[in-house]
Coordinates of C-alpha atoms in Angstrom, one line a residue:
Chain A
X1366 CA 37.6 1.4 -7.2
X1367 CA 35.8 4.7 -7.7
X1368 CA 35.6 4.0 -11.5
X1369 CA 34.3 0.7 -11.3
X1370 CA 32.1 1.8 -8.6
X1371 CA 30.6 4.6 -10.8
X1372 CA 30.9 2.2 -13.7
X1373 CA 28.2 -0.5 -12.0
X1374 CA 26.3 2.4 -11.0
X1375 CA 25.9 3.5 -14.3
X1376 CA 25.3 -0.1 -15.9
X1377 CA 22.9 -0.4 -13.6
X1378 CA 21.0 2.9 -14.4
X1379 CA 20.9 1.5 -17.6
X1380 CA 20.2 -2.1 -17.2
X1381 CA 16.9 -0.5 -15.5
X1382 CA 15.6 0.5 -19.1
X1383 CA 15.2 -3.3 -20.4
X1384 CA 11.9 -2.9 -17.8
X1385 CA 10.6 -0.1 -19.3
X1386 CA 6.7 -1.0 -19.8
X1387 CA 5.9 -1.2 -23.3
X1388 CA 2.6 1.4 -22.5
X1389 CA 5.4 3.8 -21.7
X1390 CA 7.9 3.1 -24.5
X1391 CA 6.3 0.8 -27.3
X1392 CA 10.3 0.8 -29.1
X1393 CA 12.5 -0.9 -26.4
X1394 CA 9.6 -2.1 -23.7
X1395 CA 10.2 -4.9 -22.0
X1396 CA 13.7 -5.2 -23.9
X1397 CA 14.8 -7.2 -21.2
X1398 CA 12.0 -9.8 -21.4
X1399 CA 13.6 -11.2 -24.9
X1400 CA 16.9 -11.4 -23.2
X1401 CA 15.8 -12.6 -19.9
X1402 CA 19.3 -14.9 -18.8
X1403 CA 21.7 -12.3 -20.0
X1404 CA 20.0 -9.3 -17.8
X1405 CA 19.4 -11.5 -14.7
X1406 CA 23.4 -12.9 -15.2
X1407 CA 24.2 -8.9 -15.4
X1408 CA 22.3 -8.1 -12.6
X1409 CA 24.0 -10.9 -10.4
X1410 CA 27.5 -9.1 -11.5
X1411 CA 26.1 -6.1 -10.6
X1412 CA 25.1 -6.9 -7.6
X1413 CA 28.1 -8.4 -6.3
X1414 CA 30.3 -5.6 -7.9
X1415 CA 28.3 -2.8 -5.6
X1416 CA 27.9 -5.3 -2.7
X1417 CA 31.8 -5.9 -2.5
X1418 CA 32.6 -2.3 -3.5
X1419 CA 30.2 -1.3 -0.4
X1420 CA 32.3 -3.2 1.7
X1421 CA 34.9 -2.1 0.3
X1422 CA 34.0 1.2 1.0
X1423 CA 32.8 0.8 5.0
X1424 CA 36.8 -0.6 5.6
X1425 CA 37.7 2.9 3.1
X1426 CA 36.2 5.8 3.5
X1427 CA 35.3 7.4 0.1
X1428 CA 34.8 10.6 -1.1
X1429 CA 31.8 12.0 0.2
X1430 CA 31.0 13.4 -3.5
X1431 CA 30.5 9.6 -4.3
X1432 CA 26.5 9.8 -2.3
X1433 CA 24.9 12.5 -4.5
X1434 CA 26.7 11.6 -7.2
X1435 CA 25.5 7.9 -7.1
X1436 CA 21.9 8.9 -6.3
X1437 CA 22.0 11.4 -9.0
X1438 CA 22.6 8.9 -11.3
X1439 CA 20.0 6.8 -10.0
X1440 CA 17.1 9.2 -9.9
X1441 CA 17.1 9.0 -13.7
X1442 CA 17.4 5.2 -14.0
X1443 CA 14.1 3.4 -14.2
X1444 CA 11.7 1.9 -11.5
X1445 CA 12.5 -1.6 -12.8
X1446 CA 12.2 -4.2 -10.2
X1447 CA 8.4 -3.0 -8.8
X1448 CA 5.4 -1.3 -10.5
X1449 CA 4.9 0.1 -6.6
X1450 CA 5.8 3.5 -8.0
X1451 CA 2.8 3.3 -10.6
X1452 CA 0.7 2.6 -7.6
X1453 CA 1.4 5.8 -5.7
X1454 CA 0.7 7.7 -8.9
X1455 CA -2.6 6.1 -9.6
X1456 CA -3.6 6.6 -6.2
X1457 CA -2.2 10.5 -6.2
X1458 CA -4.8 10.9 -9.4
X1459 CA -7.5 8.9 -8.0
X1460 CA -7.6 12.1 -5.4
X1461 CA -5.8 14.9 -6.8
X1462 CA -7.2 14.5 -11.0
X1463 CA -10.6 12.7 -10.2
X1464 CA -11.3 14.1 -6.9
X1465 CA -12.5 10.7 -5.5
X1466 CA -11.6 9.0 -2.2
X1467 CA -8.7 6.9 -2.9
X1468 CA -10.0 4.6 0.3
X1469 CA -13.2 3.7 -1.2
X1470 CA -12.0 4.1 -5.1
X1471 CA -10.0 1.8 -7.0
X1472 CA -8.1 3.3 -10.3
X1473 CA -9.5 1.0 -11.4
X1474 CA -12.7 2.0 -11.3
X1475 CA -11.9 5.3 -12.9
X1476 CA -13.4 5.5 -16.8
X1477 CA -11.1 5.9 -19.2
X1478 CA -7.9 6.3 -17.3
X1479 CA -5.1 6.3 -19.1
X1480 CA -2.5 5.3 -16.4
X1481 CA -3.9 1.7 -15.9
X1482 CA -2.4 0.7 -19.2
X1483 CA 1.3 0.3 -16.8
X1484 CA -0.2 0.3 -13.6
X1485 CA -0.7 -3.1 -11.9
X1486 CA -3.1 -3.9 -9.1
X1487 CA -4.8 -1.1 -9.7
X1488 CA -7.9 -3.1 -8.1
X1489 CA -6.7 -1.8 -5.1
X1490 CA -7.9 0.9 -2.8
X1491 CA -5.0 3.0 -1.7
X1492 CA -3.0 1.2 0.8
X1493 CA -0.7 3.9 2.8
X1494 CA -2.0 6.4 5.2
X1495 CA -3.1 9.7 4.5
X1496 CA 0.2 11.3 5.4
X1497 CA 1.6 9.5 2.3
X1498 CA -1.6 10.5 -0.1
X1499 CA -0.5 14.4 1.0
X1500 CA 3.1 13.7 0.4
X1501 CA 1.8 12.6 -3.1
X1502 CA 0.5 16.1 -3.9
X1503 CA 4.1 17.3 -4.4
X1504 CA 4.8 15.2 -7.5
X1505 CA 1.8 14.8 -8.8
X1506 CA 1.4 19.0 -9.2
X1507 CA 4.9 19.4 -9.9
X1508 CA 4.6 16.8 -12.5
X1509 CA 1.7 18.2 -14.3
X1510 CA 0.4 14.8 -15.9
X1511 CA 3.5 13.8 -17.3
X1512 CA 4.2 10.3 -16.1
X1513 CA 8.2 10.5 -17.0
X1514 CA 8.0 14.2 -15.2
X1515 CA 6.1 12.6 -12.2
X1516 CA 8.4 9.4 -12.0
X1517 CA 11.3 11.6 -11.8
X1518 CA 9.9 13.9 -9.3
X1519 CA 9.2 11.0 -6.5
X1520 CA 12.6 9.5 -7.3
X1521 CA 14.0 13.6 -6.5
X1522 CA 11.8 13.3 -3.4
X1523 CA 12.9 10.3 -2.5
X1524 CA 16.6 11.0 -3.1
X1525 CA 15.7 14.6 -1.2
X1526 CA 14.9 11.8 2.0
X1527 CA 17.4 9.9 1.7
X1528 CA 20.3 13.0 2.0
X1529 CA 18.5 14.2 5.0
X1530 CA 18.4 10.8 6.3
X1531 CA 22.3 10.7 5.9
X1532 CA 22.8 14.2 7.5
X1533 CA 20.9 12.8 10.6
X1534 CA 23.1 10.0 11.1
X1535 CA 25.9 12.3 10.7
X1536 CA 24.5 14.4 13.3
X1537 CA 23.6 11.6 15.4
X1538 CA 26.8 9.4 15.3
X1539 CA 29.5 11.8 13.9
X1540 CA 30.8 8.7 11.9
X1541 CA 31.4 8.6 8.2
X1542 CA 31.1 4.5 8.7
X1543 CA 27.6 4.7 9.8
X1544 CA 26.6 7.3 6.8
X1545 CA 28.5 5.1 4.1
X1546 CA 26.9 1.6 5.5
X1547 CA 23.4 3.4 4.7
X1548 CA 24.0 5.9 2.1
X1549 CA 25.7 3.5 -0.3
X1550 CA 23.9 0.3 0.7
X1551 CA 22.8 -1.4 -2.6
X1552 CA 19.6 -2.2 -1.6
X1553 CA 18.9 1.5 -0.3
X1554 CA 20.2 2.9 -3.3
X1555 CA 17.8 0.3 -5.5
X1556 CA 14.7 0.3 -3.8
X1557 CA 14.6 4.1 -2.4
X1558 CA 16.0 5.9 -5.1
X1559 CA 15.8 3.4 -8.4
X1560 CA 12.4 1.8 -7.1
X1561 CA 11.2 4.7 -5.6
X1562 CA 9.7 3.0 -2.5
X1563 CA 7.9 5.0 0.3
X1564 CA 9.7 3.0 3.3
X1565 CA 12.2 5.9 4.0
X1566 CA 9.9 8.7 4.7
X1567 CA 8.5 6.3 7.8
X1568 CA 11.5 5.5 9.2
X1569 CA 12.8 9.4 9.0
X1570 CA 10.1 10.0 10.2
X1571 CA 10.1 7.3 13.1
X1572 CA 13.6 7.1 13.9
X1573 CA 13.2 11.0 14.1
X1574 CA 10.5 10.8 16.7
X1575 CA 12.7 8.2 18.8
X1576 CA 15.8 10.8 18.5
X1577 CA 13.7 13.6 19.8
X1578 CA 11.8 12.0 22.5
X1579 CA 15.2 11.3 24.1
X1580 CA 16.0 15.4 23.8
X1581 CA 12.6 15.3 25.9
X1582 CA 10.6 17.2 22.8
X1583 CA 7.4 14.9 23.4
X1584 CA 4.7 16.8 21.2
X1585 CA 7.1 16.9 18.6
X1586 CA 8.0 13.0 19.3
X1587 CA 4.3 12.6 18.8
X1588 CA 3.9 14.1 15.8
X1589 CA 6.6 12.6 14.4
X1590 CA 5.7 8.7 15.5
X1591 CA 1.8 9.6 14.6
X1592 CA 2.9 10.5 11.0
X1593 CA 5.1 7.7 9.9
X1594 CA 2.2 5.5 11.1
X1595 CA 0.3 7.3 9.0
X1596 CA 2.8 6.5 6.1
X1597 CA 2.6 3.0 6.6
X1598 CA 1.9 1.1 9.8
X1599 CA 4.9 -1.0 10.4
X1600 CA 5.9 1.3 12.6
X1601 CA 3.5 1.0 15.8
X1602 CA 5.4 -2.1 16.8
X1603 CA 7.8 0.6 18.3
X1604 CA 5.5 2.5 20.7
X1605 CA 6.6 0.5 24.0
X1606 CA 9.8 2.1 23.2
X1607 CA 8.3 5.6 24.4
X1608 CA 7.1 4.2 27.4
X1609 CA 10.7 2.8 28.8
X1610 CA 12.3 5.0 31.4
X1611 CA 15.6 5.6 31.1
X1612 CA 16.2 3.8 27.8
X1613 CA 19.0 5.2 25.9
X1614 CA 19.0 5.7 22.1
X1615 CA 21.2 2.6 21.7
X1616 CA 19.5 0.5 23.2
X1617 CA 16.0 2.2 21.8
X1618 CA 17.8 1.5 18.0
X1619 CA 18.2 -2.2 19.3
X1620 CA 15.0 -2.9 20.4
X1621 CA 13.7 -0.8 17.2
X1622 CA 16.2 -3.3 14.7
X1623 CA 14.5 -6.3 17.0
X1624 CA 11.4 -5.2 16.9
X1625 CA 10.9 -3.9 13.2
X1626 CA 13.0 -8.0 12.3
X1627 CA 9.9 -9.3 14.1
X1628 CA 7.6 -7.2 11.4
X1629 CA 10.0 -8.1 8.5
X1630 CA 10.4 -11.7 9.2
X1631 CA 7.3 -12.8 10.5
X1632 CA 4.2 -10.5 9.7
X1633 CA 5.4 -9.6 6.2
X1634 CA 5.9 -13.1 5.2
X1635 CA 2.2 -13.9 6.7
X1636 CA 0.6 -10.5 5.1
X1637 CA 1.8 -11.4 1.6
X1638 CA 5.7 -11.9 0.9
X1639 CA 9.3 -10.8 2.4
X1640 CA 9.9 -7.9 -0.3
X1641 CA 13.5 -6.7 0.0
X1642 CA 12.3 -3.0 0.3
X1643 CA 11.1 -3.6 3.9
X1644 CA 14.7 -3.9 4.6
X1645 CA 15.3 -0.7 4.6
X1646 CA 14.2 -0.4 7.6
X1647 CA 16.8 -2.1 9.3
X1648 CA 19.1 -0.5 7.2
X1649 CA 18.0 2.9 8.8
X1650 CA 18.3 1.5 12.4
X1651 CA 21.2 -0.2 11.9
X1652 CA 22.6 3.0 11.0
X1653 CA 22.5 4.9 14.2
X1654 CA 24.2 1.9 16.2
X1655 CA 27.8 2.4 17.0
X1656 CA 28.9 -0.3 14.6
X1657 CA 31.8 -1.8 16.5
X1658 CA 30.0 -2.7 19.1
X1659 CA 27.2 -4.6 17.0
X1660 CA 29.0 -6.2 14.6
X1661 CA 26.6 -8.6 14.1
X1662 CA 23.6 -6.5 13.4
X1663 CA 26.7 -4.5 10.9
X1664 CA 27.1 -7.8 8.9
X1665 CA 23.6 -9.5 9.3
X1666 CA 22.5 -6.2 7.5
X1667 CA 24.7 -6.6 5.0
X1668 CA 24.2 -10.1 4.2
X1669 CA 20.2 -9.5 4.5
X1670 CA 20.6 -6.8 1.9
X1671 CA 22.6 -8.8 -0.3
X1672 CA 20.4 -11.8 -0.1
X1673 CA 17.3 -9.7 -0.1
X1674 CA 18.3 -8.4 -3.8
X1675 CA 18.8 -11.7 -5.1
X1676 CA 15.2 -12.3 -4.5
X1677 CA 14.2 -10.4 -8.1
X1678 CA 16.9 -13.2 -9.6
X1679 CA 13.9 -16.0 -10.2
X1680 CA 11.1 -13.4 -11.3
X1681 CA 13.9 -11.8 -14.1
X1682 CA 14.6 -15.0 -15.4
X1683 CA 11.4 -17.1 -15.4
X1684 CA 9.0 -14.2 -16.1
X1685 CA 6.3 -15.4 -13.6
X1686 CA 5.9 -15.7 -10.1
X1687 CA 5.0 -19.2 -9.8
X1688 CA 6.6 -23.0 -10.0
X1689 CA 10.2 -22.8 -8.9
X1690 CA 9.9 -19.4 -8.2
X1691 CA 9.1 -19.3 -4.6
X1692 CA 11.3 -22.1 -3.4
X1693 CA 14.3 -20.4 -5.3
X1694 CA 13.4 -17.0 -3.9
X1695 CA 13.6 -18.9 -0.4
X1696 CA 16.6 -20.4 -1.1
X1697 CA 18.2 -17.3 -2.3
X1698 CA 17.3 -15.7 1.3
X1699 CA 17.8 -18.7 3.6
X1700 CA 21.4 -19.6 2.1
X1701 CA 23.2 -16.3 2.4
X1702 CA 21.9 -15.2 5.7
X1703 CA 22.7 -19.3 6.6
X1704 CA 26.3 -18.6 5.7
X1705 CA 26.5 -15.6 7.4
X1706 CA 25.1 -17.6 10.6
X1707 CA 27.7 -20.3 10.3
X1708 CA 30.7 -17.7 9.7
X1709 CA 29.3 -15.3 12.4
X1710 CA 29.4 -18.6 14.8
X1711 CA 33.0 -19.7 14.2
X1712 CA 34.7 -16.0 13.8
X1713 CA 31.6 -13.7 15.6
X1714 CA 34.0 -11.0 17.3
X1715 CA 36.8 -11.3 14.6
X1716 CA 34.3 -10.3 12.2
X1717 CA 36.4 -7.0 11.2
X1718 CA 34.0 -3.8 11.5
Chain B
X1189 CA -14.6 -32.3 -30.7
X1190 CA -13.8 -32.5 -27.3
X1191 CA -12.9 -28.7 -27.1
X1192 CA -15.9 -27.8 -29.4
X1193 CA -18.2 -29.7 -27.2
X1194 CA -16.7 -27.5 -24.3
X1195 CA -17.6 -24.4 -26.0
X1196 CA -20.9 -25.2 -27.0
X1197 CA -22.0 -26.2 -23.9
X1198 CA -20.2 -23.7 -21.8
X1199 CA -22.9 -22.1 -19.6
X1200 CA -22.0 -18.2 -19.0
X1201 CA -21.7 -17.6 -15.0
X1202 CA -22.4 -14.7 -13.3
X1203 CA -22.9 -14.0 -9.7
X1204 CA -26.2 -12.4 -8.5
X1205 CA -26.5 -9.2 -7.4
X1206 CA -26.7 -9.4 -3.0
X1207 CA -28.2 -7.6 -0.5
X1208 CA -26.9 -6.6 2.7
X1209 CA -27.5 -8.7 6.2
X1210 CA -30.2 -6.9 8.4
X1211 CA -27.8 -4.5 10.2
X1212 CA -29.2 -3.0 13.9
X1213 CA -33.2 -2.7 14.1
X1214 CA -35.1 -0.1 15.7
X1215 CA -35.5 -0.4 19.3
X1216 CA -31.3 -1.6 19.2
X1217 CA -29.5 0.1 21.5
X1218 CA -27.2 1.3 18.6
X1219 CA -29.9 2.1 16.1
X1220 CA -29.5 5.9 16.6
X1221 CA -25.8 5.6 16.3
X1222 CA -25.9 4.1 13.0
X1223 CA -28.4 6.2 11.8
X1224 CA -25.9 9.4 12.7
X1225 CA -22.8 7.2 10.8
X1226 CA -24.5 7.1 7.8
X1227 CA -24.8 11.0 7.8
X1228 CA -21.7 11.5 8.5
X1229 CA -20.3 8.8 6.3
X1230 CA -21.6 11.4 3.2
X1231 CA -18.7 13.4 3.7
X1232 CA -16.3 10.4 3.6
X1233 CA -17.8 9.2 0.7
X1234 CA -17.1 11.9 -1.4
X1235 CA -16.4 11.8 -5.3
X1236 CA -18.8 10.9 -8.0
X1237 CA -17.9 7.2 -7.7
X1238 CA -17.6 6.9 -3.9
X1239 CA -21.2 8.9 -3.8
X1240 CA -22.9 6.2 -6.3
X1241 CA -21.4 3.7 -3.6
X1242 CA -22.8 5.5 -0.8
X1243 CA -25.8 5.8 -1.9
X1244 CA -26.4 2.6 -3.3
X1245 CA -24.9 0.9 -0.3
X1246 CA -27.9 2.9 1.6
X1247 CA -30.3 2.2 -0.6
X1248 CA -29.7 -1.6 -0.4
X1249 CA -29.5 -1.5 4.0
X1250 CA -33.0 0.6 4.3
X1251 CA -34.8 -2.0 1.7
X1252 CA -33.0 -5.1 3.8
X1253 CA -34.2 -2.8 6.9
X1254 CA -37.6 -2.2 5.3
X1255 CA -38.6 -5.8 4.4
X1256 CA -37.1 -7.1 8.2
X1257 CA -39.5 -4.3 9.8
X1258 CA -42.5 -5.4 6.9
X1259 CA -42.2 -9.0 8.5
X1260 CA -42.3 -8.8 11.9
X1261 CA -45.4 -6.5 11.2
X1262 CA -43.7 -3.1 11.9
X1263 CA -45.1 -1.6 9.3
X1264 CA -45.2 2.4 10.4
X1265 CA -41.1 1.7 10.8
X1266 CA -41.2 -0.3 7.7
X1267 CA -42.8 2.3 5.6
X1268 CA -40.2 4.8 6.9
X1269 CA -37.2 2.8 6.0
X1270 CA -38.8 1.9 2.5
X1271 CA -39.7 6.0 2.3
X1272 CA -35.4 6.0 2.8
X1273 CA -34.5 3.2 1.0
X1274 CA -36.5 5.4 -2.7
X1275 CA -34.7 8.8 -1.1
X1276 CA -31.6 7.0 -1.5
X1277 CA -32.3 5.2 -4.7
X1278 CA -33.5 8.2 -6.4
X1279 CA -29.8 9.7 -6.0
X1280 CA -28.4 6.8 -7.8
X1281 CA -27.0 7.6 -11.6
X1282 CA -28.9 5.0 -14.2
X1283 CA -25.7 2.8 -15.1
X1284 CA -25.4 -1.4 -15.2
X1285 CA -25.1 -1.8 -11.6
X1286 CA -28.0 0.2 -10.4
X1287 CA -29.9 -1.3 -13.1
X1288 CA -29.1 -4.8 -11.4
X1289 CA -30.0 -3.2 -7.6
X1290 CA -33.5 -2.0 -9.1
X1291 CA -33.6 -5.4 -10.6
X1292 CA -33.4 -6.8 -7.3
X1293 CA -35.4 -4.4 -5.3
X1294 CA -38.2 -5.2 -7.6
X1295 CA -37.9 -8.6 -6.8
X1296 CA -37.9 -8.1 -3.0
X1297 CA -40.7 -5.4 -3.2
X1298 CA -42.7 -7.7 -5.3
X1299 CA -42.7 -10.4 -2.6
X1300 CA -43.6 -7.9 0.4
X1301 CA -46.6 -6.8 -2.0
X1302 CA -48.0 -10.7 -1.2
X1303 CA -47.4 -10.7 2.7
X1304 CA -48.3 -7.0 3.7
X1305 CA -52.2 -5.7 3.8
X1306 CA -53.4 -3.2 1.7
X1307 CA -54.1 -0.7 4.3
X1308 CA -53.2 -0.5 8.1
X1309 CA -54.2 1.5 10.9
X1310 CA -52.0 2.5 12.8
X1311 CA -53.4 4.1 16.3
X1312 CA -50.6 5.2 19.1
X1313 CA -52.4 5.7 22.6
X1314 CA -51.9 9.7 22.7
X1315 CA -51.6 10.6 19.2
X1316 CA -53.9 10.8 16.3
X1317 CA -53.6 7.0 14.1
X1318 CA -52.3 6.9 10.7
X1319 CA -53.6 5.4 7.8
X1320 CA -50.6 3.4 5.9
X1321 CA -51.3 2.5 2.3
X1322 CA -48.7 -0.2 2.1
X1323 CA -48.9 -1.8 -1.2
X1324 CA -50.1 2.1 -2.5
X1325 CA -46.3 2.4 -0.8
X1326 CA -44.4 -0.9 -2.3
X1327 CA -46.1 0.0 -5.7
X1328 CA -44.8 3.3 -6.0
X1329 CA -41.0 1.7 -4.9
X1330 CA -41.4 -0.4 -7.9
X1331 CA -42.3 2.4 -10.3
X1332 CA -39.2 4.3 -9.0
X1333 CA -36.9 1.2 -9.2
X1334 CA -38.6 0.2 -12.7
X1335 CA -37.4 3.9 -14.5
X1336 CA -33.8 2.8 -13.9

């Protein structure tokens, strides 16, 4: 199971190159655009290969080498299913090169700049708080203008997160379950380490100030919750936590899943689109429940990430956004997670966790 | 034919260049306030390109200012948000878009040149009175906005 795990892992590593812009790499860009039903049927396999060998894996413990190894492999794949990643570098250089106020200045609107040849919506001012912008500095320095140098350094950030991530839920829960149904979710591995997305340094950072307000360490609480809202907003849904007496962390990870579901469900959707990235922060809560005694929240997540990932099926296959696209992306959601429902109704506390 | 007759008589669209609403007046209780925020917001605004938008952006609400004020026959505060408005302008870099605020500055300035008086007097109870050469004033504006 290892093999084939490592296998798909690796496939999918290298399925990421067929999305390689053709600004970056003129040769083999967009390779996967002139094969578009062969990579989107590979992807489906892949997909349910890691999904079933992640299951496979919550029911038998693996070797823990299997988490940096798989995220090793990862960090050099390619941010295929978002251009997000070009976003945070634009917006890095828009301060850090061209010393303008990303807020006000589009990278767009710089002369001349040679990123916006693979960056899309650059006709955007920068959209994450300042606490991301100063995270930014690290790869953008470190990466000294190369764009493959700087891609790999936020994917090695990223992948730095998501260890330390794992390690506190290992503190937290003492339970290898908990660390594996993160650590080698699909979706986590694909949109925080292949994708590159910034969603994992607010929840660390969130979750972390949740952890520590219950060991009674309120500046550092603050501090905590202030920056992750100052990654991205999402977040500030959880402040009536802090003001429940008595709540203990379980229940404060419950209301946090419910609360960040209300977010992810109903403002996303209304903002712009449900973008399977935003699951990881239900992922992240789910995480530090004890998951025997929430199966459903165990196997909803599961489910949600599953369906979530099969969202990029119509977009790698049509090539545009449009006409059946959003009605199949719906479907793709609605009839997993309306399976799940239907199961969870007849078998609920059978479900084996 | 049907596409050819398309092209050919295609007109080109292009939206026109828009000046701020009025924003607080003197006399508003917030006036001062606003005044203070657009100091500070100098520091905000910083970068090459986020200055041009600063200033540009101040330029345009002290003319909109200026013209209100030249109206309702304020014309000592007129003349010192107009004096503002070409301190703010004359920080602007000479590119398209400026070229397209001067163009419509021009236009504004030209119109308060028919409804203001050449001259007014203007005489507080316990202070010496001013002499305000208004369209000396909006002339020079024009010359300022006509270099860019």
């Amino acid at each position: 199971m290892v093999i084939i795990y490592f296998i798909s892992v690796l496939a999918l590593g290298f399925l990421s190159y067929g999305f390689v812009d053709p600004h970056l790499w003129t040769k083999f860009g967009y390779f996967a655009y002139n094969f578009r039903p062969e990579f989107s049927i590979a992807f489906f396999i892949l997909l349910v290969l890691l999904f079933s060998l992640y299951v496979y894996f919550l029911k038998h413990n693996p070797k823990i080498w299997l988490i940096p190894v798989s995220a090793i492999i990862l960090v050099f794949s390619y941010p295929a299913l978002t251009y997000d990643l070009f976003n945070y570098i634009a917006t890095a250089k828009v301060l850090y090169s061209h010393h303008e106020n990303p807020y006000l200045v589009m990278p767009m609107e710089i002369p001349n700049e040679p990123n916006l040849a693979f960056t899309r919506a650059a006709n955007k001012v920068a959209l994450y708080g300042p606490v991301w912008i100063a995270i930014t500095a690290i790869p953008h320095y470190l990466g000294g203008g190369n764009i493959w140098a700087t891609l790999l350094l936020y994917k090695a950030m990223n992948t730095f997160v998501y260890l330390l991530f794992g390690s506190v839920i290992w503190r937290m829960t003492k339970n290898m379950k908990n660390v594996i149904f993160f650590m080698l979710n699909p979706l986590v591995l694909i949109e925080v380490i292949m994708n590159a997305h910034n969603d994992i340094f607010m929840m660390i950072l969130a979750l972390g100030a949740l952890i520590v307000w219950q060991q009674k360490k309120y500046m550092y609480a603050c501090a905590l919750f202030v920056a992750s809202w100052f990654i991205k907003e999402a977040t500030i849904v959880l402040l009536p936590l802090f003001f429940i007496k008595n709540i203990t962390l379980e229940n404060a990870m419950v209301w946090s899943y419910v609360l960040l579901s209300g977010v992810f469900f109903v403002a996303a959707p209304l903002r712009e689109e449900l973008y399977p990235w935003y699951a990881v922060w239900l992922v992240a809560t789910a995480a530090l429940l004890p998951l025997k005694s929430h199966r459903f929240i165990f196997w909803f997540t599961i489910v949600l990430s599953f369906a979530l990932e099969l969202r990029n099926l119509p977009y790698m296959w049509m090539g545009y956004y449009e006409g059946p696209g959003p009605t199949l992306r719906l479907l793709f959601t609605i009839v997993p997670v309306g399976v799940f429902l239907l199961v969870y109704l007849l078998k609920g506390k059978r479900l084996p966790v | 034919m049907v596409l050819m007759s398309l092209f050919l008589f295609a007109s080109s669209v292009r939206a026109d260049y828009v000046l701020p609403y009025p924003s607080y007046m003197p006399g508003n209780k917030l006036y001062k306030l606003t005044r203070i925020i657009d100091q500070l917001k100098k520091y905000w605004y910083f970068g090459d390109i986020a200055q041009e938008k600063y200033h540009l952006q101040l330029t345009d609400k002290y003319l909109v200012e200026a013209k209100t004020l030249f109206e309702y026959k304020q014309y000592l505060l007129g003349a010192d948000a107009l004096s503002r408005s070409d301190q703010q302008f004359r920080q602007l870099p000479k590119n398209s878009l400026t070229h397209e605020a001067a163009v419509k500055h021009g236009e504004v300035l030209s119109q308060l040149l028919t409804i203001v008086p050449d001259e007014f007097n203007w005489s507080p109870e316990k202070s010496a009175s001013t002499t305000l050469h208004l369209k000396d004033l909006l002339t020079a504006s024009i010359e300022i906005r006509r270099l860019w």
